[in-house]
XYZ file of C-alpha atoms in Angstrom:
682
model
C -17.428 -24.397 42.210
C -19.067 -27.663 43.586
C -21.072 -27.767 46.407
C -18.554 -25.845 48.797
C -21.223 -26.754 51.919
C -21.398 -30.505 51.364
C -17.168 -30.162 50.667
C -16.999 -28.449 54.227
C -19.459 -30.783 55.813
C -16.798 -33.431 57.419
C -15.247 -29.989 59.735
C -18.290 -28.660 60.939
C -17.947 -26.706 64.022
C -13.988 -26.769 63.442
C -11.722 -24.265 63.362
C -10.338 -23.381 59.519
C -8.868 -20.481 57.667
C -9.145 -19.371 54.349
C -6.340 -19.047 52.189
C -6.904 -15.875 49.621
C -7.609 -12.596 49.341
C -9.094 -12.375 46.249
C -12.726 -11.703 45.584
C -13.650 -15.070 45.185
C -12.547 -15.112 48.963
C -15.296 -12.981 49.814
C -17.592 -15.189 47.998
C -16.670 -18.430 49.530
C -16.471 -16.604 53.370
C -19.701 -16.717 53.968
C -20.508 -20.502 53.183
C -17.776 -21.388 54.718
C -18.692 -19.685 58.357
C -22.053 -21.246 57.998
C -19.938 -24.849 58.611
C -17.248 -23.954 60.503
C -15.196 -21.030 62.592
C -13.234 -19.484 60.050
C -10.131 -17.971 62.553
C -8.543 -15.883 60.345
C -7.118 -15.211 56.502
C -4.055 -16.622 54.902
C -1.796 -15.451 52.043
C 2.021 -15.711 50.848
C 2.512 -12.180 50.897
C -0.119 -10.380 53.855
C 0.403 -11.458 57.173
C -1.710 -8.721 59.221
C -4.262 -5.934 58.321
C -8.639 -7.112 57.921
C -10.536 -7.846 55.225
C -13.743 -8.842 54.499
C -14.443 -8.309 57.867
C -12.022 -10.834 58.913
C -8.351 -10.811 60.065
C -5.095 -11.703 57.749
C -2.938 -13.793 59.933
C 0.512 -15.982 59.506
C 0.400 -19.667 58.585
C 2.530 -20.190 62.302
C -0.832 -18.336 64.314
C -3.092 -20.778 61.751
C -1.360 -23.607 63.198
C -1.288 -22.419 67.044
C -4.919 -22.063 66.980
C -5.601 -25.359 66.366
C -6.965 -25.582 62.925
C -8.451 -28.666 60.983
C -8.521 -27.364 57.316
C -6.787 -24.520 55.052
C -9.442 -23.860 52.217
C -7.920 -22.582 49.620
C -10.156 -20.068 47.907
C -8.135 -19.275 44.266
C -8.277 -20.270 40.984
C -6.774 -24.073 39.845
C -3.300 -22.497 38.508
C -3.200 -20.892 41.452
C -3.837 -23.449 43.551
C -0.942 -26.024 42.958
C 1.583 -23.258 44.058
C 0.040 -22.628 47.324
C -0.225 -26.351 48.068
C 3.717 -26.378 47.222
C 4.308 -23.308 49.483
C 2.211 -24.790 52.488
C 1.681 -28.136 51.723
C 4.725 -29.532 54.238
C 3.574 -27.415 56.723
C -0.339 -29.144 56.868
C 0.798 -32.512 56.287
C 3.629 -32.137 59.480
C 0.548 -31.037 61.407
C -1.881 -33.108 60.064
C -4.319 -29.623 58.695
C -6.490 -30.447 55.482
C -5.983 -28.633 52.662
C -8.708 -28.548 49.913
C -9.572 -26.307 47.177
C -12.741 -24.420 46.827
C -13.709 -26.783 44.353
C -13.620 -30.022 47.029
C -9.818 -30.956 45.726
C -7.749 -31.712 48.607
C -4.743 -30.203 47.396
C -2.831 -32.589 49.063
C -3.310 -36.451 47.229
C 0.410 -36.980 45.787
C -0.124 -36.487 41.945
C 0.218 -40.191 40.319
C 3.776 -41.246 39.077
C 4.837 -40.600 35.320
C 4.168 -43.051 32.143
C 6.613 -45.737 32.020
C 7.864 -48.823 30.284
C 8.651 -50.970 33.073
C 8.141 -54.454 32.251
C 7.253 -54.379 28.542
C 10.028 -56.067 26.451
C 11.193 -53.759 24.611
C 14.868 -53.407 22.584
C 17.232 -50.965 23.108
C 19.608 -49.229 20.174
C 22.284 -51.428 21.710
C 21.028 -54.408 21.123
C 19.629 -53.671 17.653
C 22.981 -52.412 16.312
C 24.824 -55.913 18.213
C 21.940 -58.021 16.175
C 23.486 -55.839 13.262
C 26.578 -56.495 13.784
C 25.885 -60.036 13.776
C 24.350 -60.564 10.327
C 25.676 -60.012 7.078
C 22.706 -58.360 5.916
C 19.954 -56.380 7.111
C 16.355 -56.247 5.466
C 13.716 -53.435 7.467
C 10.060 -53.234 6.860
C 8.947 -49.559 6.151
C 5.472 -48.614 7.565
C 5.456 -48.231 10.942
C 8.709 -49.169 11.297
C 11.287 -46.766 9.079
C 8.279 -43.945 8.718
C 5.158 -43.649 10.614
C 1.999 -41.585 9.637
C 1.027 -38.806 11.328
C -2.439 -40.164 11.824
C -3.011 -42.772 14.528
C -4.561 -45.722 12.463
C -4.033 -46.561 7.754
C -7.257 -46.134 6.894
C -7.090 -42.567 7.356
C -5.680 -42.011 4.649
C -8.834 -43.079 2.509
C -10.890 -40.612 4.808
C -8.454 -37.678 4.100
C -8.808 -39.010 -0.092
C -12.448 -38.440 0.391
C -11.841 -34.771 1.958
C -9.249 -33.656 -0.801
C -11.740 -35.654 -3.481
C -14.885 -33.220 -2.407
C -12.439 -30.022 -2.128
C -12.800 -30.827 -6.137
C -16.158 -31.073 -6.074
C -16.145 -35.318 -6.580
C -18.423 -37.108 -4.480
C -17.614 -40.962 -4.190
C -20.531 -41.849 -1.502
C -18.724 -43.731 1.110
C -15.586 -43.315 -0.781
C -14.055 -44.933 1.876
C -15.573 -48.246 1.777
C -15.741 -49.113 -1.660
C -11.767 -48.117 -1.551
C -11.403 -50.608 1.664
C -13.912 -53.229 -0.307
C -11.590 -52.911 -3.177
C -8.486 -53.748 -1.385
C -9.878 -56.773 0.337
C -11.394 -57.690 -2.979
C -8.051 -58.139 -4.935
C -5.972 -59.165 -2.069
C -8.374 -62.526 -1.936
C -6.019 -63.661 -5.336
C -3.141 -60.952 -5.143
C -0.983 -58.495 -4.404
C -2.887 -55.154 -6.241
C -1.201 -52.463 -7.468
C -2.891 -48.988 -6.343
C -3.758 -48.441 -9.907
C -6.037 -51.540 -10.084
C -7.186 -51.365 -7.007
C -8.754 -48.001 -8.302
C -9.604 -49.870 -11.572
C -11.368 -51.674 -9.782
C -13.660 -48.556 -7.302
C -14.039 -46.818 -11.292
C -15.875 -49.769 -13.270
C -18.243 -51.491 -10.268
C -19.074 -47.784 -8.917
C -19.531 -45.922 -12.618
C -17.522 -43.089 -11.560
C -16.677 -40.893 -14.449
C -15.403 -37.924 -12.611
C -11.711 -39.270 -12.635
C -9.259 -41.661 -14.292
C -8.137 -44.656 -11.541
C -4.895 -43.544 -12.482
C -5.581 -39.931 -10.695
C -7.109 -41.589 -7.714
C -3.919 -43.669 -7.238
C -2.304 -40.764 -7.705
C -4.033 -38.890 -4.541
C -3.488 -41.122 -2.234
C 0.017 -41.588 -3.036
C 0.416 -38.533 -2.505
C -2.017 -38.003 0.141
C -0.074 -40.729 2.147
C 3.365 -39.308 1.080
C 2.023 -35.759 2.885
C 1.388 -38.394 6.154
C 4.577 -39.484 6.843
C 7.754 -38.621 8.934
C 10.559 -41.003 9.056
C 11.055 -42.758 12.578
C 14.696 -40.973 13.324
C 16.806 -42.617 14.901
C 16.203 -46.187 13.431
C 16.838 -44.409 10.042
C 20.253 -42.773 11.219
C 21.297 -46.457 12.804
C 20.331 -48.085 9.261
C 22.344 -45.513 7.178
C 24.913 -45.930 9.387
C 25.590 -49.785 9.054
C 24.610 -49.122 4.835
C 28.394 -46.498 5.009
C 29.538 -49.749 6.790
C 29.337 -51.480 3.683
C 26.051 -53.792 4.954
C 23.619 -54.014 2.552
C 20.251 -52.227 3.803
C 16.762 -54.192 1.717
C 13.383 -52.605 2.595
C 10.780 -55.338 2.350
C 7.439 -53.870 2.350
C 4.229 -55.235 1.973
C 1.889 -52.273 0.114
C 0.094 -51.022 -3.009
C 2.664 -48.198 -4.393
C 5.463 -48.913 -7.044
C 8.960 -49.075 -6.388
C 9.230 -45.584 -7.868
C 6.447 -44.638 -5.866
C 8.544 -46.347 -2.941
C 12.084 -44.702 -3.884
C 10.028 -40.740 -3.926
C 8.455 -41.608 -0.902
C 11.907 -42.583 0.947
C 13.768 -39.691 -0.687
C 10.675 -36.872 0.984
C 11.152 -39.098 4.541
C 15.302 -38.396 3.728
C 15.958 -42.185 3.724
C 18.269 -42.615 0.407
C 20.415 -45.254 1.411
C 19.641 -49.065 0.883
C 20.778 -51.437 -1.761
C 16.677 -52.678 -3.308
C 13.171 -52.740 -2.640
C 11.459 -55.253 -2.338
C 7.995 -54.711 -2.434
C 4.391 -56.225 -2.744
C 2.290 -55.304 -5.608
C 5.903 -55.772 -7.515
C 6.022 -59.581 -6.516
C 2.655 -60.180 -6.184
C 3.175 -61.627 -3.012
C 2.990 -60.486 0.398
C 5.103 -61.127 3.433
C 3.204 -63.579 5.123
C 3.339 -65.977 1.663
C 6.543 -65.303 -0.639
C 8.209 -61.905 0.006
C 10.869 -63.856 2.032
C 11.764 -66.480 -0.180
C 12.097 -63.902 -2.984
C 14.684 -62.323 -0.501
C 16.465 -65.197 0.597
C 17.643 -65.845 -3.018
C 18.597 -62.232 -3.594
C 20.750 -62.482 -0.356
C 21.933 -66.193 -1.811
C 23.070 -67.915 1.657
C 24.074 -65.307 3.655
C 22.038 -64.245 7.141
C 20.101 -61.512 7.137
C 18.376 -59.753 10.351
C 14.754 -58.195 9.885
C 13.479 -55.665 11.214
C 9.560 -54.912 11.857
C 6.714 -53.926 13.704
C 4.219 -56.930 12.940
C 4.674 -59.870 14.674
C 3.272 -61.923 12.442
C 4.276 -60.506 9.132
C 7.604 -59.420 10.365
C 8.851 -61.775 12.809
C 7.081 -65.287 12.443
C 7.035 -64.857 8.759
C 11.185 -63.565 8.830
C 11.971 -66.376 11.318
C 10.201 -69.139 9.119
C 12.394 -68.580 6.290
C 15.381 -68.514 8.236
C 15.771 -64.876 8.858
C 16.290 -63.933 12.218
C 13.094 -61.183 13.346
C 13.647 -58.212 15.483
C 10.383 -56.571 16.452
C 10.533 -52.477 16.860
C 7.436 -51.342 18.366
C 5.222 -48.796 16.129
C 3.701 -45.734 17.243
C 0.894 -46.695 18.074
C 1.909 -50.259 19.835
C 3.230 -47.980 22.116
C 0.682 -45.990 22.507
C -1.527 -48.680 23.641
C 1.263 -49.692 25.821
C 0.871 -46.351 27.329
C -3.111 -46.666 27.951
C -3.663 -44.472 25.061
C -2.611 -42.076 27.463
C -6.481 -41.291 27.795
C -6.826 -40.667 24.137
C -9.101 -43.296 23.105
C -12.237 -42.300 23.640
C -11.198 -39.049 21.783
C -10.951 -40.612 18.498
C -14.018 -41.382 16.812
C -13.488 -38.157 14.399
C -11.001 -37.992 11.724
C -9.895 -34.686 13.424
C -8.988 -36.697 16.883
C -7.725 -39.236 15.063
C -5.349 -37.020 12.893
C -4.206 -34.953 16.089
C -3.440 -38.294 18.147
C -1.629 -39.370 15.741
C 0.456 -36.416 15.192
C 0.664 -36.550 19.321
C 2.279 -40.280 18.719
C 4.782 -39.438 15.906
C 6.336 -37.135 17.815
C 6.262 -38.538 21.247
C 6.560 -42.402 20.245
C 9.120 -41.370 16.638
C 11.516 -43.157 18.896
C 10.954 -46.545 19.052
C 13.779 -47.279 21.878
C 11.894 -45.204 24.684
C 12.500 -48.091 26.980
C 16.566 -46.606 26.783
C 15.270 -43.406 29.279
C 16.103 -44.040 32.975
C 13.431 -45.716 34.901
C 11.198 -46.608 31.466
C 10.080 -43.527 31.312
C 8.226 -41.301 28.610
C 10.352 -38.642 28.308
C 10.952 -35.590 26.228
C 13.487 -33.442 26.102
C 13.404 -30.153 23.545
C 11.803 -27.576 23.701
C 9.777 -27.862 20.603
C 8.455 -31.284 21.233
C 7.339 -29.675 24.308
C 5.576 -26.722 22.135
C 3.948 -29.792 19.659
C 2.970 -32.134 22.223
C 1.082 -30.219 25.384
C 0.237 -26.989 24.021
C -0.693 -26.374 19.993
C -3.203 -29.183 19.991
C -5.796 -26.725 22.332
C -3.962 -23.265 21.159
C -5.039 -24.596 17.405
C -8.465 -25.714 18.377
C -8.852 -22.007 19.901
C -7.500 -20.296 16.629
C -10.016 -22.265 14.561
C -12.379 -21.198 16.893
C -11.694 -17.352 17.056
C -11.609 -17.582 13.478
C -15.176 -18.876 13.240
C -16.382 -16.108 15.938
C -14.951 -13.232 13.609
C -16.182 -14.883 10.675
C -19.999 -15.572 12.158
C -19.780 -12.450 13.831
C -18.659 -10.185 10.122
C -16.185 -8.587 12.185
C -13.346 -6.730 9.938
C -11.107 -5.157 12.774
C -9.202 -8.094 14.520
C -6.546 -6.886 18.038
C -4.597 -9.523 18.861
C -3.146 -7.753 22.330
C 0.179 -7.660 23.081
C 2.215 -9.984 24.981
C -0.687 -12.851 24.841
C -1.679 -12.137 21.464
C 1.747 -12.522 19.520
C 1.806 -15.811 18.618
C -1.972 -16.209 18.268
C -1.812 -13.916 15.392
C 0.920 -15.812 13.502
C -1.389 -19.010 13.681
C -4.366 -16.820 13.284
C -3.037 -15.079 9.974
C -2.049 -18.519 8.165
C -5.395 -19.819 8.387
C -7.256 -16.519 7.344
C -5.771 -13.419 5.889
C -8.635 -12.184 4.092
C -8.794 -9.104 7.187
C -5.573 -7.992 8.346
C -5.103 -8.491 11.339
C -3.474 -6.153 14.182
C -0.981 -6.851 16.835
C -1.909 -4.731 19.516
C 0.252 -2.948 21.482
C -1.166 -3.008 25.267
C -0.816 -5.085 28.804
C -3.162 -4.556 31.865
C -0.957 -1.708 33.024
C -0.879 0.315 30.366
C -4.715 0.330 29.753
C -4.881 1.266 33.188
C -2.802 3.848 33.427
C -4.580 5.846 30.624
C -7.880 4.557 31.444
C -8.480 5.365 35.224
C -10.685 7.839 34.904
C -12.967 8.507 38.796
C -11.585 7.249 42.336
C -14.374 4.400 41.377
C -11.745 3.461 39.029
C -8.594 3.467 41.565
C -11.147 1.922 44.041
C -11.435 -1.302 41.320
C -7.913 -1.810 40.400
C -6.953 -1.540 44.246
C -9.389 -4.624 44.667
C -6.641 -6.759 42.714
C -3.838 -7.681 45.212
C -0.872 -6.447 44.511
C 2.158 -8.467 45.979
C 4.496 -5.569 47.378
C 4.454 -1.743 49.181
C 2.197 0.856 48.288
C 5.161 2.624 47.057
C 6.029 -0.235 44.777
C 2.189 -0.308 43.407
C 2.701 3.057 42.473
C 5.350 3.168 40.462
C 4.196 -0.773 38.772
C 0.489 0.047 38.538
C 0.221 3.751 37.950
C 3.962 5.150 37.089
C 4.239 7.005 39.890
C 7.733 7.464 41.248
C 7.711 8.765 44.981
C 8.952 7.792 48.756
C 8.037 4.674 49.772
C 4.765 6.198 51.977
C 3.967 6.200 55.604
C 1.631 3.205 57.119
C -1.323 4.821 57.750
C -1.015 5.580 53.728
C -3.531 4.722 51.684
C -3.543 4.141 47.343
C -6.651 6.380 47.245
C -4.744 8.976 48.998
C -2.847 9.619 45.776
C -5.813 10.220 44.021
C -5.526 13.027 42.106
C -1.279 12.555 41.328
C -2.727 8.974 39.547
C -5.637 11.003 37.613
C -3.410 13.821 36.263
C -0.327 10.933 35.329
C -3.176 9.438 33.470
C -4.399 12.127 32.006
C -0.804 12.340 29.887
C -1.225 8.557 29.477
C -4.226 9.164 27.925
C -3.179 11.433 25.616
C -0.320 9.182 24.386
C -2.211 6.322 24.108
C -4.765 7.780 22.167
C -1.873 9.091 19.713
C -1.150 5.321 19.178
C -4.694 4.231 19.033
C -5.048 7.380 15.610
C -2.759 5.525 14.121
C -3.447 2.420 13.674
C -5.481 0.982 10.252
C -9.221 -0.115 10.826
C -12.391 -0.597 8.758
C -16.025 0.921 10.195
C -17.116 -1.353 12.534
C -16.548 -3.168 15.606
C -12.924 -4.948 16.987
C -13.042 -8.884 17.711
C -10.413 -8.281 20.615
C -8.004 -11.423 21.880
C -7.098 -11.682 25.426
C -6.040 -14.980 27.278
C -7.759 -15.519 30.181
C -8.696 -12.214 32.004
C -11.332 -10.532 33.802
C -11.571 -8.503 31.180
C -9.614 -5.134 32.754
C -7.691 -4.149 29.923
C -10.669 -4.590 26.786
C -12.552 -2.052 29.492
C -10.442 0.195 29.891
C -9.056 -0.161 25.596
C -12.887 0.136 24.932
C -13.190 3.843 26.567
C -10.053 4.950 24.420
C -10.951 3.292 21.066
C -14.791 4.498 21.520
C -16.073 1.879 19.245
C -17.210 -1.727 20.373
C -15.061 -4.351 21.567
C -15.755 -8.370 21.147
C -13.820 -9.411 23.527
C -12.811 -13.699 22.979
C -11.015 -15.327 25.318
C -9.655 -18.558 26.333
C -11.351 -18.422 29.496
C -13.074 -14.911 31.123
C -12.211 -14.981 35.089
C -14.861 -13.426 38.048
C -17.632 -13.557 35.168
C -20.005 -12.307 37.741
C -17.972 -9.773 39.192
C -17.909 -8.239 35.866
C -21.182 -8.702 34.816
C -21.750 -4.993 36.207
C -19.383 -3.403 32.980
C -21.211 -4.682 30.526
C -18.720 -5.888 29.070
C -19.099 -8.325 25.509
C -16.846 -11.136 26.258
C -17.141 -14.494 24.558
C -14.473 -17.312 25.975
C -13.386 -20.074 24.536
C -14.779 -22.019 27.229
C -18.178 -21.174 28.674
C -17.798 -20.891 32.763
C -19.678 -23.734 32.798
C -16.768 -25.550 31.158
C -14.063 -23.219 32.743
C -12.965 -24.831 35.913
C -12.632 -28.222 34.924
C -10.813 -27.468 31.837
C -6.726 -28.030 31.405
C -6.125 -24.194 30.632
C -7.947 -23.764 34.003
C -5.274 -25.503 35.685
C -2.546 -25.122 33.453
C -2.960 -21.639 32.214
C -0.105 -19.867 33.902
C 2.023 -21.845 31.655
C 0.350 -21.814 29.207
C 0.926 -17.967 29.326
C 4.827 -18.211 29.993
C 4.706 -19.713 26.072
C 2.489 -17.746 24.584
C 4.450 -14.354 25.387
C 6.098 -12.501 22.857
C 9.874 -11.789 23.184
C 9.115 -8.035 24.077
C 8.691 -6.685 27.693
C 5.546 -5.800 28.989
C 4.326 -2.346 27.631
C 3.930 -0.056 29.851
C 2.388 3.340 27.747
C 3.741 5.783 25.160
C 5.537 8.644 24.854
C 4.062 11.924 23.478
C 4.899 10.281 19.266
C 3.055 7.711 20.406
C 5.734 5.381 20.120
C 6.243 2.214 22.682
C 7.354 2.032 26.051
C 8.201 -1.175 27.490
C 9.593 -2.704 31.090
C 12.877 -3.538 31.851
C 12.841 -7.096 30.298
C 13.620 -9.857 32.848
C 13.978 -12.842 31.440
C 17.201 -14.214 30.382
C 18.315 -14.792 27.392
C 18.113 -18.134 27.702
C 14.496 -18.071 28.817
C 13.695 -15.920 25.635
C 14.772 -18.554 23.535
C 13.543 -21.688 24.879
C 10.503 -19.973 24.732
C 11.036 -19.105 20.803
C 11.793 -22.985 20.462
C 8.557 -23.925 22.068
C 6.521 -21.104 20.385
C 8.082 -23.299 16.684
C 7.320 -26.347 17.867
C 2.989 -25.182 17.930
C 4.217 -23.075 14.758
C 4.978 -26.350 13.502
C 2.283 -28.450 14.436
C -0.488 -25.602 13.110
C 0.910 -25.259 9.765
C 1.406 -29.386 9.706
C -2.297 -30.082 10.862
C -3.373 -27.288 8.224
C -1.590 -28.856 5.075
C -2.763 -32.514 6.422
C -7.118 -31.556 7.018
C -7.414 -27.798 7.639
C -10.916 -27.895 9.044
C -11.540 -27.196 12.347
C -11.692 -29.774 14.562
C -14.602 -31.786 15.432
C -13.606 -31.475 19.255
C -10.973 -29.952 21.441
C -11.282 -32.948 23.322
C -7.397 -34.047 22.452
C -6.286 -30.636 23.488
C -7.781 -31.419 27.189
C -5.980 -34.671 27.220
C -2.661 -33.317 25.471
C -1.972 -30.431 27.965
C -2.287 -31.897 31.624
C -0.062 -35.077 30.371
C 2.806 -31.922 31.210
C 2.855 -33.282 34.629
C 2.570 -36.612 33.793
C 5.680 -37.171 31.633
C 9.021 -36.703 32.335
C 10.145 -33.515 31.291
C 14.124 -32.752 29.866
C 14.770 -29.854 28.879
C 16.040 -28.102 31.419
C 15.694 -24.652 29.329
C 12.025 -25.559 30.408
C 12.072 -26.326 33.597
C 13.985 -22.964 34.214
C 11.105 -20.559 33.269
C 9.629 -18.327 35.134
C 5.607 -17.576 35.488
C 6.095 -13.406 35.943
C 2.784 -11.339 36.455
C 4.421 -7.657 36.536
C 0.998 -6.246 37.581
C 0.671 -8.390 40.756
C 4.320 -8.071 41.241
C 3.890 -11.909 41.302
C 7.055 -14.118 40.215
C 6.702 -18.166 39.759
C 9.286 -20.445 38.967
C 7.213 -22.982 36.101
C 9.344 -26.586 37.566
C 6.653 -25.880 40.641
C 3.323 -26.168 38.459
C 4.410 -29.143 37.193
């Protein structure tokens, strides 16, 4: 939290209201009352009663009292929902709306990113150009296919990484590889094997032969490449209609290697391949004259991404040029989407490259409405926005498990459903358990005292007392009278808990465990579930969370929790701002667990999500899984920084989302009896 006193100084002596009823409100109130007149507390569900020595009042009454400010005491994600809910009223009555970090919640967010004014061509324009010419030639790299790295030279770093995996150390390998290329290209266009012969001979490399190095680089590069699907499909259709297609590329790969590469990328249809290393000349010199010889006097259109090597060189030889922008071109036009300062390390460039190869796979982004950068599919949403930060967490979690020597690994339902899948791909040295639990199930079995019930009551329930008894404690009763309190049902709650505890212990006793403490995953939480499960499991639980909430409040419970985001970083993190959305897509296809029967079999709440919503969540998870598997295959090391993940996640608010299934999702929190449309969080 920033210096709240400084944020409130402009409102000194003014009437204000504080929005929220959590323990954060209790912390904020004394600070607010030093500077301002707090006329009451506001809440989305309650409009009467008293709390923390203040009346809970309706928003209308606060407006009538002439307040100048509403101070929102809530977590960043909740602040967005609250701003959506009361923002119009605040604006209409000139009431300022600040969160307790000093952020103005009424400031309009930035417009989505777009390519307005950027001279890009549409697919229809390209089709017309193809139709007007008898022959089509096309550049390969960055035009027909693209790498899942930011820069082509990243391939050298990856080859170096693979050499080291084999125990072969060539000092400063990427520089030596690039040096050989530049030196040999002064005289002619070399093959890859010739480049590595230079490296091996000059630097007396004895551990590996040139042809093995050449094969390693080609194989590494081949694994990075993906087709630019729309362009490939367009040319496939033209070829099937009888249009000759020539691939004209500057490369150190031989024709057989290029054919294998094209086959791997699913680009089987072409007339002939012209490569610079086979011809001994590149596109700026003699490669286009070679093409002219082959096509005779027929008109030709050349498609490429380089203004010099493709467009100007083609036109100098009487061939029409058509500029297709590479993924990096488009990223640059978009201001690098904030990634530029995060690509100083190889993992950052790989992550950024994976992002670009997905978001800017199509060179026809200009066709979107308003030339907006747009994402259409649920799997793309998972791959682009959620996967980078989730992947960083899974690597971090694995490191913590190893450093702490933990052999028992529990991934809590439901947030641990996908995380367990990812972890098991990364490390299967010890079997992990998808641990069936929920905050509700843990509380139902874990409460033993009046103080436990009071603790639960402090987590304010959005509903009636009868609804709270049913939802949180599994107790069916007629709706209590207005004067009844939760503690009036102490005996019923504790009796029910004793039965739930026996059933939960039956489930626990059936789990296979090794000796020692348990690595306990939860997503973003106080630690309530861990606290009650630890009592049941009767062995130490070491929690590893994305973030822990209410750290100071929970300190008295002495929970052993290490968050991915430490307290000083948590408030300003992208996860803090977006964890409701993340929690919605990380969940399992099963409803929330309510407890166990006498045999230790799981019991679930009624499913509230539709089949369409569940299918959308599955597609998003497929995208996250694809990202993780791709990253592991390319570079199976923990990212040096979580910066790309921190930058990717907030882009979900700036890039247009066209997937209706995602926009129709709802954020559910059955424990608090709250539901929010995900579209309201974007």
